[in-house]
Short mmCIF file of C-alpha atoms in Angstrom, two decimals:
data_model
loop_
_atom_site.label_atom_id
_atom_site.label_comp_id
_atom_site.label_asym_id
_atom_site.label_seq_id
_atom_site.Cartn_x
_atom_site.Cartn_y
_atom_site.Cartn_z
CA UNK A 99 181.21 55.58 115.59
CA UNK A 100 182.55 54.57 112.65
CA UNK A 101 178.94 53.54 111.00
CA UNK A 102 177.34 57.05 112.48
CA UNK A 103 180.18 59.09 110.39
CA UNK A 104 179.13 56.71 106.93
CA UNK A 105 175.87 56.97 107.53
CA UNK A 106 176.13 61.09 107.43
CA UNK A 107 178.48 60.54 104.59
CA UNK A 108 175.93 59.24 102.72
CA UNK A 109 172.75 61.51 103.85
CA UNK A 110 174.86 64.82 102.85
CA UNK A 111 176.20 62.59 99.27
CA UNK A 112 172.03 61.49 98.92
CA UNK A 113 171.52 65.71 99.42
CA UNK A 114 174.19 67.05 96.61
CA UNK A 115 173.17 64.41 94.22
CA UNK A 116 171.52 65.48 91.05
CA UNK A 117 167.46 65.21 91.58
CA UNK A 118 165.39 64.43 88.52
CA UNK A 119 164.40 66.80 86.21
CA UNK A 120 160.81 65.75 86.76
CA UNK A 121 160.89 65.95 90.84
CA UNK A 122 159.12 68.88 92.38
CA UNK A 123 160.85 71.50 93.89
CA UNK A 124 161.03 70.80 97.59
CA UNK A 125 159.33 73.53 99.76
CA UNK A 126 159.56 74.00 103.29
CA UNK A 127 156.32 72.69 104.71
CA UNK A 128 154.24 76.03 105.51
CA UNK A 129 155.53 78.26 103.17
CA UNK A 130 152.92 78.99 100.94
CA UNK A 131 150.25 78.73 103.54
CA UNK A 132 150.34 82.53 104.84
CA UNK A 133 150.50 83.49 101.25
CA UNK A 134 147.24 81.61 100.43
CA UNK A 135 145.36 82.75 103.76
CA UNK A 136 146.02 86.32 102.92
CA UNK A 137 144.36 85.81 99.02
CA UNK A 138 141.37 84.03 100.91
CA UNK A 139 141.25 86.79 102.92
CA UNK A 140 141.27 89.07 100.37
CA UNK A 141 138.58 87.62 98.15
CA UNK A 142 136.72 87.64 101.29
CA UNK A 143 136.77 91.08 101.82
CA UNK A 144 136.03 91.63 98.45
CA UNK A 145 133.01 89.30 98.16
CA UNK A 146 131.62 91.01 101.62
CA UNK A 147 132.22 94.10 100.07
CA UNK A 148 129.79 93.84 96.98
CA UNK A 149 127.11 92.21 98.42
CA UNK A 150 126.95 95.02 100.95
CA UNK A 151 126.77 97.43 97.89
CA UNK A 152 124.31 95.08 96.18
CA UNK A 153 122.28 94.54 99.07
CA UNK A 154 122.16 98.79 99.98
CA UNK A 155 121.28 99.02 96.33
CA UNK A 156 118.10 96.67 96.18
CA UNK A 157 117.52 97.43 100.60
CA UNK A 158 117.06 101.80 99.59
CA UNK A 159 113.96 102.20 97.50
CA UNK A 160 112.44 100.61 100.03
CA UNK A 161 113.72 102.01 103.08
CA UNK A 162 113.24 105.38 101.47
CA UNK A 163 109.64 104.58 101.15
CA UNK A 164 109.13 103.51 104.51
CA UNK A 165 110.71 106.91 105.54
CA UNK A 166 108.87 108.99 103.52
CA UNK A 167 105.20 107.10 104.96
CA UNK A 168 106.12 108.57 108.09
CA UNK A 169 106.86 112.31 106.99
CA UNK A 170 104.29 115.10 106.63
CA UNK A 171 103.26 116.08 103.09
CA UNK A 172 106.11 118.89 102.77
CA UNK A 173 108.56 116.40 103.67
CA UNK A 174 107.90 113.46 101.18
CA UNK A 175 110.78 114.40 99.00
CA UNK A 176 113.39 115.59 101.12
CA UNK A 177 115.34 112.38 100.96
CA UNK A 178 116.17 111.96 104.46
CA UNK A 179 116.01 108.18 105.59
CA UNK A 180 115.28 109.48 108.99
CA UNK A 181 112.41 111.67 109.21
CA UNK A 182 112.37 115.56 110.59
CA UNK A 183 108.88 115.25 111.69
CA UNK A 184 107.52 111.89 112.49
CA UNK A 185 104.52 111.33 112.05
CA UNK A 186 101.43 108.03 112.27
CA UNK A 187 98.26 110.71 110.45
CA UNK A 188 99.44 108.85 107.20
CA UNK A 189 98.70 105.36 107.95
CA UNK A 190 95.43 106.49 109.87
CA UNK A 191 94.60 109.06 107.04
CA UNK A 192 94.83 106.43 104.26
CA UNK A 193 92.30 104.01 105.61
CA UNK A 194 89.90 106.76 105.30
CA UNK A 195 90.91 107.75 101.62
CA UNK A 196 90.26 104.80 100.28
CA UNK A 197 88.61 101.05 100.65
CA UNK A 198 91.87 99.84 101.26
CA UNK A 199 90.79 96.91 103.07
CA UNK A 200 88.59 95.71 100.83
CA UNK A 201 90.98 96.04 98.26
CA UNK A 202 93.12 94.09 100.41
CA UNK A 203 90.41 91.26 100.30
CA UNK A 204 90.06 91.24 96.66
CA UNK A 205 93.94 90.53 96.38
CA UNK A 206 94.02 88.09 98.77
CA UNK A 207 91.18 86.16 97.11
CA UNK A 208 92.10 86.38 93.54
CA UNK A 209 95.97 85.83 94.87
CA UNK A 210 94.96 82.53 96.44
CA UNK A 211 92.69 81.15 93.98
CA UNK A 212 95.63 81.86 91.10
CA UNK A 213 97.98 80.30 92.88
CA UNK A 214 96.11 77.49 94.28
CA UNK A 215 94.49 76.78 90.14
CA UNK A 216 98.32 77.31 88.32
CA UNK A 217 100.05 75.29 90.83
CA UNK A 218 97.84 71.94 90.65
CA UNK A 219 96.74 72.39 87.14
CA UNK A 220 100.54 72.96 86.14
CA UNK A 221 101.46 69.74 87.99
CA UNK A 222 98.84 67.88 86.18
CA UNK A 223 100.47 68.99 82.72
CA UNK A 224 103.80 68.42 83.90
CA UNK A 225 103.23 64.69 84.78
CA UNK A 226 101.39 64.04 82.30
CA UNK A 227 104.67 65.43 79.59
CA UNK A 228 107.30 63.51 81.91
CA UNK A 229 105.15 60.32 82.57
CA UNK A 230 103.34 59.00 79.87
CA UNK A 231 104.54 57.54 76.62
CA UNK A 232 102.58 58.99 73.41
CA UNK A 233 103.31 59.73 69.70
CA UNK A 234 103.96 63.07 69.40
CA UNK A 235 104.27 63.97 72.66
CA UNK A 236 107.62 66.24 72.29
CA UNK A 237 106.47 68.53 69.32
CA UNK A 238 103.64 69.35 71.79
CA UNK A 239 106.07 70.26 74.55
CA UNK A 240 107.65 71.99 72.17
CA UNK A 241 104.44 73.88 70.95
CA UNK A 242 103.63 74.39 74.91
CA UNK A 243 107.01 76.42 75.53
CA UNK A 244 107.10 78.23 71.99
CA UNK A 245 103.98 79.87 74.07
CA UNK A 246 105.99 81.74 76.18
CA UNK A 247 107.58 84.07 73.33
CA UNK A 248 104.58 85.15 72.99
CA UNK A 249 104.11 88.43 74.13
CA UNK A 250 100.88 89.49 76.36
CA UNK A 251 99.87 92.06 74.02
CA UNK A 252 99.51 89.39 71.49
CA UNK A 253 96.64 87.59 73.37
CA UNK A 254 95.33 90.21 75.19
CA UNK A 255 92.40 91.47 72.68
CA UNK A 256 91.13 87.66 72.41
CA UNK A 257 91.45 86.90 75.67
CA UNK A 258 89.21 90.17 76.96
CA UNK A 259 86.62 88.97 73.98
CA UNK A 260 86.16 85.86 75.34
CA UNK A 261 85.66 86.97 78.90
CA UNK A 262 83.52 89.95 77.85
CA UNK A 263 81.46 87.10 76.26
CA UNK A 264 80.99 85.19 78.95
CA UNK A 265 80.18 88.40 80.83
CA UNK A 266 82.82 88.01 83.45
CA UNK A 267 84.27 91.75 82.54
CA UNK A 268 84.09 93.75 86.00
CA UNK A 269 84.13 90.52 87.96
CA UNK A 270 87.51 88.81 89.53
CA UNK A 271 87.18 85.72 87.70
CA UNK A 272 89.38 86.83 84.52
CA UNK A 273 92.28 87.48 86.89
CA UNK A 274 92.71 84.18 88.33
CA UNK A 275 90.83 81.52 85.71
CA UNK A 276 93.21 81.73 83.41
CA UNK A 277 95.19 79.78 85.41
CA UNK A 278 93.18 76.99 85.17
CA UNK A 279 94.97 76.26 82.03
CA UNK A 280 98.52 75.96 83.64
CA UNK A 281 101.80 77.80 83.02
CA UNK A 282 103.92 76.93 80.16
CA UNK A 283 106.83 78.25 82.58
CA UNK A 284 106.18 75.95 85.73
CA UNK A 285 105.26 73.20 83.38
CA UNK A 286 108.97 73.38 82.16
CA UNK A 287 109.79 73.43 85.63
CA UNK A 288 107.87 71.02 87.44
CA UNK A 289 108.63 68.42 84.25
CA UNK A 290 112.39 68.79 84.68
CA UNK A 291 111.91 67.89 88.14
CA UNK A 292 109.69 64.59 87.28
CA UNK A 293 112.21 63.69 84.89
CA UNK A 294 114.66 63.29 87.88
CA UNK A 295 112.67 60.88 89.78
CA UNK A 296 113.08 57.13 89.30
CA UNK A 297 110.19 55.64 86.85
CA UNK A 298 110.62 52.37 88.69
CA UNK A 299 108.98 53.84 92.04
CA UNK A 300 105.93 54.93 89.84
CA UNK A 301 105.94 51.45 87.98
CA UNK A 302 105.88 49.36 90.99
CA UNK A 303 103.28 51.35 92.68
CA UNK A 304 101.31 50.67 89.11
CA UNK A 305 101.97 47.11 89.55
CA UNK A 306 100.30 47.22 92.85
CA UNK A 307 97.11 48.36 91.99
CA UNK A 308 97.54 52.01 92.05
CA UNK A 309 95.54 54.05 89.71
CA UNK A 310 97.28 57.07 87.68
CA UNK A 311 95.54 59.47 89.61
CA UNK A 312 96.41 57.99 92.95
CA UNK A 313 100.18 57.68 91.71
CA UNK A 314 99.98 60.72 90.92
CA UNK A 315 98.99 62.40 93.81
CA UNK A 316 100.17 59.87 96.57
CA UNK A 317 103.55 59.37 95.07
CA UNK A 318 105.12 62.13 92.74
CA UNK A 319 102.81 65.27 94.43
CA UNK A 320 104.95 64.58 97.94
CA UNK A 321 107.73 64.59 96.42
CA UNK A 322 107.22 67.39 94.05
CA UNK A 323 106.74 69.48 97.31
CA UNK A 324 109.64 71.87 96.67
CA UNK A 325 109.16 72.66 93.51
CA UNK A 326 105.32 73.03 93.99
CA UNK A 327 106.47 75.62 96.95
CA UNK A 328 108.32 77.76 94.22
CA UNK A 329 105.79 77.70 92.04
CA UNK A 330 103.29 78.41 94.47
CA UNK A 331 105.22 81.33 95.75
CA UNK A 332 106.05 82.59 92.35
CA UNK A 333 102.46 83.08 91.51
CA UNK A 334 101.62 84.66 94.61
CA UNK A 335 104.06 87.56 93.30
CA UNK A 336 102.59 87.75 89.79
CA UNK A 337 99.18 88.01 91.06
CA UNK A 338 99.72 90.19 94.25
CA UNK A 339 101.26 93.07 91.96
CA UNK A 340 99.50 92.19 88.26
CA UNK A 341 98.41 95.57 87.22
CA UNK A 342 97.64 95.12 83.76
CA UNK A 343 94.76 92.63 84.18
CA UNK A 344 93.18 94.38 86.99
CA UNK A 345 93.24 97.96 84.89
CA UNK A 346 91.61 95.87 81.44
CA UNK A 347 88.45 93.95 83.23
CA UNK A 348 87.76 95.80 86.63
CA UNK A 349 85.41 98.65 86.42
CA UNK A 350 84.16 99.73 89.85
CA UNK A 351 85.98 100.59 92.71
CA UNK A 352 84.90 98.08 95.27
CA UNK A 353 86.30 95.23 92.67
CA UNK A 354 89.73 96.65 92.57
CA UNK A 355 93.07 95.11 93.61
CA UNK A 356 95.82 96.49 95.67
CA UNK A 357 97.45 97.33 92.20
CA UNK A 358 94.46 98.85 90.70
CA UNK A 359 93.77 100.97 93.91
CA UNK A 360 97.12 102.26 93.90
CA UNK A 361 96.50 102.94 90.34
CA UNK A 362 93.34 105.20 91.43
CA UNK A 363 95.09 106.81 94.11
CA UNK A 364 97.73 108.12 92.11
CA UNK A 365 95.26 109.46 89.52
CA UNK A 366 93.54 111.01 92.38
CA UNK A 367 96.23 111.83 94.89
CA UNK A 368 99.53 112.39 92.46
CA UNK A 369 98.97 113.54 88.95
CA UNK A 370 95.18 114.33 89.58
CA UNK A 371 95.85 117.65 91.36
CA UNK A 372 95.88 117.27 94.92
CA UNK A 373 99.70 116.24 95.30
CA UNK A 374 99.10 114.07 98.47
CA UNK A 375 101.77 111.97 97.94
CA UNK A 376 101.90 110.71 101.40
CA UNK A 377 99.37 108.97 100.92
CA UNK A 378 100.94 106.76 98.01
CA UNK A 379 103.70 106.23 99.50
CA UNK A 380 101.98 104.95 103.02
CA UNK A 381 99.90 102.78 100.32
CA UNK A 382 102.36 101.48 98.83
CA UNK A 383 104.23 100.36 102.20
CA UNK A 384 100.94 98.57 103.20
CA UNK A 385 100.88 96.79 99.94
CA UNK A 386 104.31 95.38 99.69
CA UNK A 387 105.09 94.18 103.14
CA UNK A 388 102.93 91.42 102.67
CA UNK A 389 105.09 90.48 99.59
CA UNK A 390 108.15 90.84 102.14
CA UNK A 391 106.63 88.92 104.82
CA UNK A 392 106.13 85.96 102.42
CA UNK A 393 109.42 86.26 101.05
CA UNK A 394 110.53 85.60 104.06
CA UNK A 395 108.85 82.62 105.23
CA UNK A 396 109.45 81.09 101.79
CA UNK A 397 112.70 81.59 101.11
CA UNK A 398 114.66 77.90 102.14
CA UNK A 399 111.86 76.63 100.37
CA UNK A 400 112.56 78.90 96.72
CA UNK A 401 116.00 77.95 97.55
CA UNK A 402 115.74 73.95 97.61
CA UNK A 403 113.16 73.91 95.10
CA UNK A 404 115.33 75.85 92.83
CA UNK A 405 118.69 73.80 93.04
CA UNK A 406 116.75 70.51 93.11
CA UNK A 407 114.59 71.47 90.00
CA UNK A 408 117.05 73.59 87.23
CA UNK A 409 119.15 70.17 87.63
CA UNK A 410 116.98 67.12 87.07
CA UNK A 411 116.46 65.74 83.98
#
C-alpha cells in the first residue's frame, strides 16, 4: 500500500513539473482529426464543384449541336438542348446535299497517311538527336526547335510554289507529305523520352551484333510505344480538322476534306443565301464524332505517354 500511494505521489509530482520549453504541446489523441476531415471535405466539394462547371463549359457547344441536328430548320436557334420537334430528315437530307462520304474517304486517307509519315519519320529524327554522338549536334537541335516560332504564314507561299511545281496542287499529296519531314514538336518530344532510357541497353545490344537500324526499331521503337501513341493521336487531330491546307491546294469538289466540305457547305448553305443551317450543324456532328470516338479509345494512352515523356531527360 505504502509503494501504490509513492508511486501516485510521484506520477501527479512527474505531471506539475515544469516541461521543456521545446516539448510539444500535448493533445488529446483525436482532436484535430474531425477538424482535418471536415477541410478534406471541403476541398472536396470544392474541387467536384469546378470540374462540374469546367466540364458543362467544354460538354455544351457540343451538346447544343447535337440538339440542334435533330431540330427542323425554324428551330436551329432556339437554344433548347431538348428539341420541340424531333426530327432524323437532317441526317438523311445531308447525304444527299453533298459527297459527304467521299469526303469522309479523303480524310481518312490523308489522316492516316499523315499520321502514319510524322510519327515514324519523327522517331527517326528523334533517335538520331538523343543517340548518336556528333560535332555540332546541339546547335542543330537548336536550329530544329527555333522552327517552331515560325509562323505558317511565313512558309506558306514557298511551300505552295514548290508543290505547284511539282504539280501536286489539287491532289492530296501536299496535305500529308509534308510530314515526311518530321515535326520539330514530336521530335522534342519523342527525344526527351530517349534521353530517359538507359544507353547501356542500346550499347550491349550493339555489342551483340545489332545493326543501328535493328536497335532502333527492335529495341527503343517498343519502348517508345507511348509516346509514339500520343504522337500518333495528336496528328490524327491536326489533320482530321486542318482547314487551311485543304482550302490553299484542293480545287474540285470530289478532292475535298471533311474541313473543306464544311467549308463549301457553309458558303452554300449559311452565308450563300439559302440559310439551311441544319444542314451544317448535322455536318458538323458527323464530322467530329469520329474525333470523339478516338479520343476515347486513346485517352490512357495520351495520358501515360504524356507523364512518362514531359519528365525524361
Amino acid at each position: 500500500m505504502t509503494g501504490l500511494v509513492s508511486g501516485s505521489a510521484g506520477a501527479a509530482a512527474a505531471a506539475d513539473a515544469p516541461r521543456p520549453a521545446s516539448a510539444p504541446p500535448i493533445v488529446p489523441p483525436g482532436d484535430g482529426a474531425p477538424r482535418r476531415r471536415r477541410q478534406n471535405r471541403g476541398a472536396r466539394i470544392v474541387t467536384v464543384v469546378l470540374l462540374v462547371l469546367v466540364t458543362v463549359a467544354f460538354a455544351y457547344p457540343f451538346v447544343w449541336l447535337v440538339s440542334a441536328s435533330f431540330k427542323p430548320r425554324g428551330e436551329v436557334f432556339d437554344n433548347r438542348l431538348i428539341p420541340e420537334t424531333f426530327t432524323l430528315d437532317n441526317y438523311a437530307q445531308v447525304w444527299q446535299e453533298a459527297p459527304l462520304a467521299l469526303w469522309l474517304l479523303n480524310t481518312l486517307v490523308v489522316t492516316a497517311l499523315a499520321a502514319t509519315t510524322v510519327t515514324l519519320s519523327s522517331a527517326m529524327v528523334a533517335w538520331g538527336f538523343a543517340y548518336f554522338r556528333f560535332r555540332g549536334r546541339n546547335v542543330l537541335f537548336g536550329l530544329v526547335l527555333a522552327s517552331m516560332m515560325l509562323p505558317g504564314a511565313v512558309t506558306m507561299i514557298p511551300t505552295f510554289l514548290i508543290w505547284n511545281s511539282l504539280g501536286f496542287v489539287g491532289t492530296l499529296v501536299p496535305l500529308w507529305a509534308q510530314n515526311l519531314f518530321a515535326s520539330a514538336f514530336y521530335v522534342f518530344l519523342l527525344r526527351q523520352f530517349i534521353l530517359g532510357l538507359p544507353r547501356e541497353l542500346f550499347e550491349a545490344a550493339r555489342v551483340d551484333g545489332a545493326s543501328q537500324w535493328a536497335v532502333f526499331w527492335r529495341i527503343a521503337v517498343p519502348l517508345l510505344r507511348p509516346t509514339l501513341a500520343v504522337v500518333l493521336v495528336f496528328e490524327v487531330q491536326a489533320a482530321w480538322t486542318d482547314l487551311m491546307r485543304g482550302l490553299i491546294y484542293l480545287r474540285d469538289s470530289s478532292t475535298f476534306t471533311i474541313p473543306r466540305g464544311l467549308k463549301s457547305l457553309v458558303d452554300a448553305f449559311g452565308f450563300g443565301g439559302e440559310w439551311h443551317w441544319e444542314i451544317i450543324v448535322t455536318a458538323s456532328v458527323i464530322a467530329t464524332v469520329p474525333m470523339i470516338i478516338v479520343f476515347f479509345l486513346a485517352q490512357k494512352h495520351i495520358i501515360r505517354g504524356i507523364s512518362t515523356s514531359g519528365l525524361k531527360g
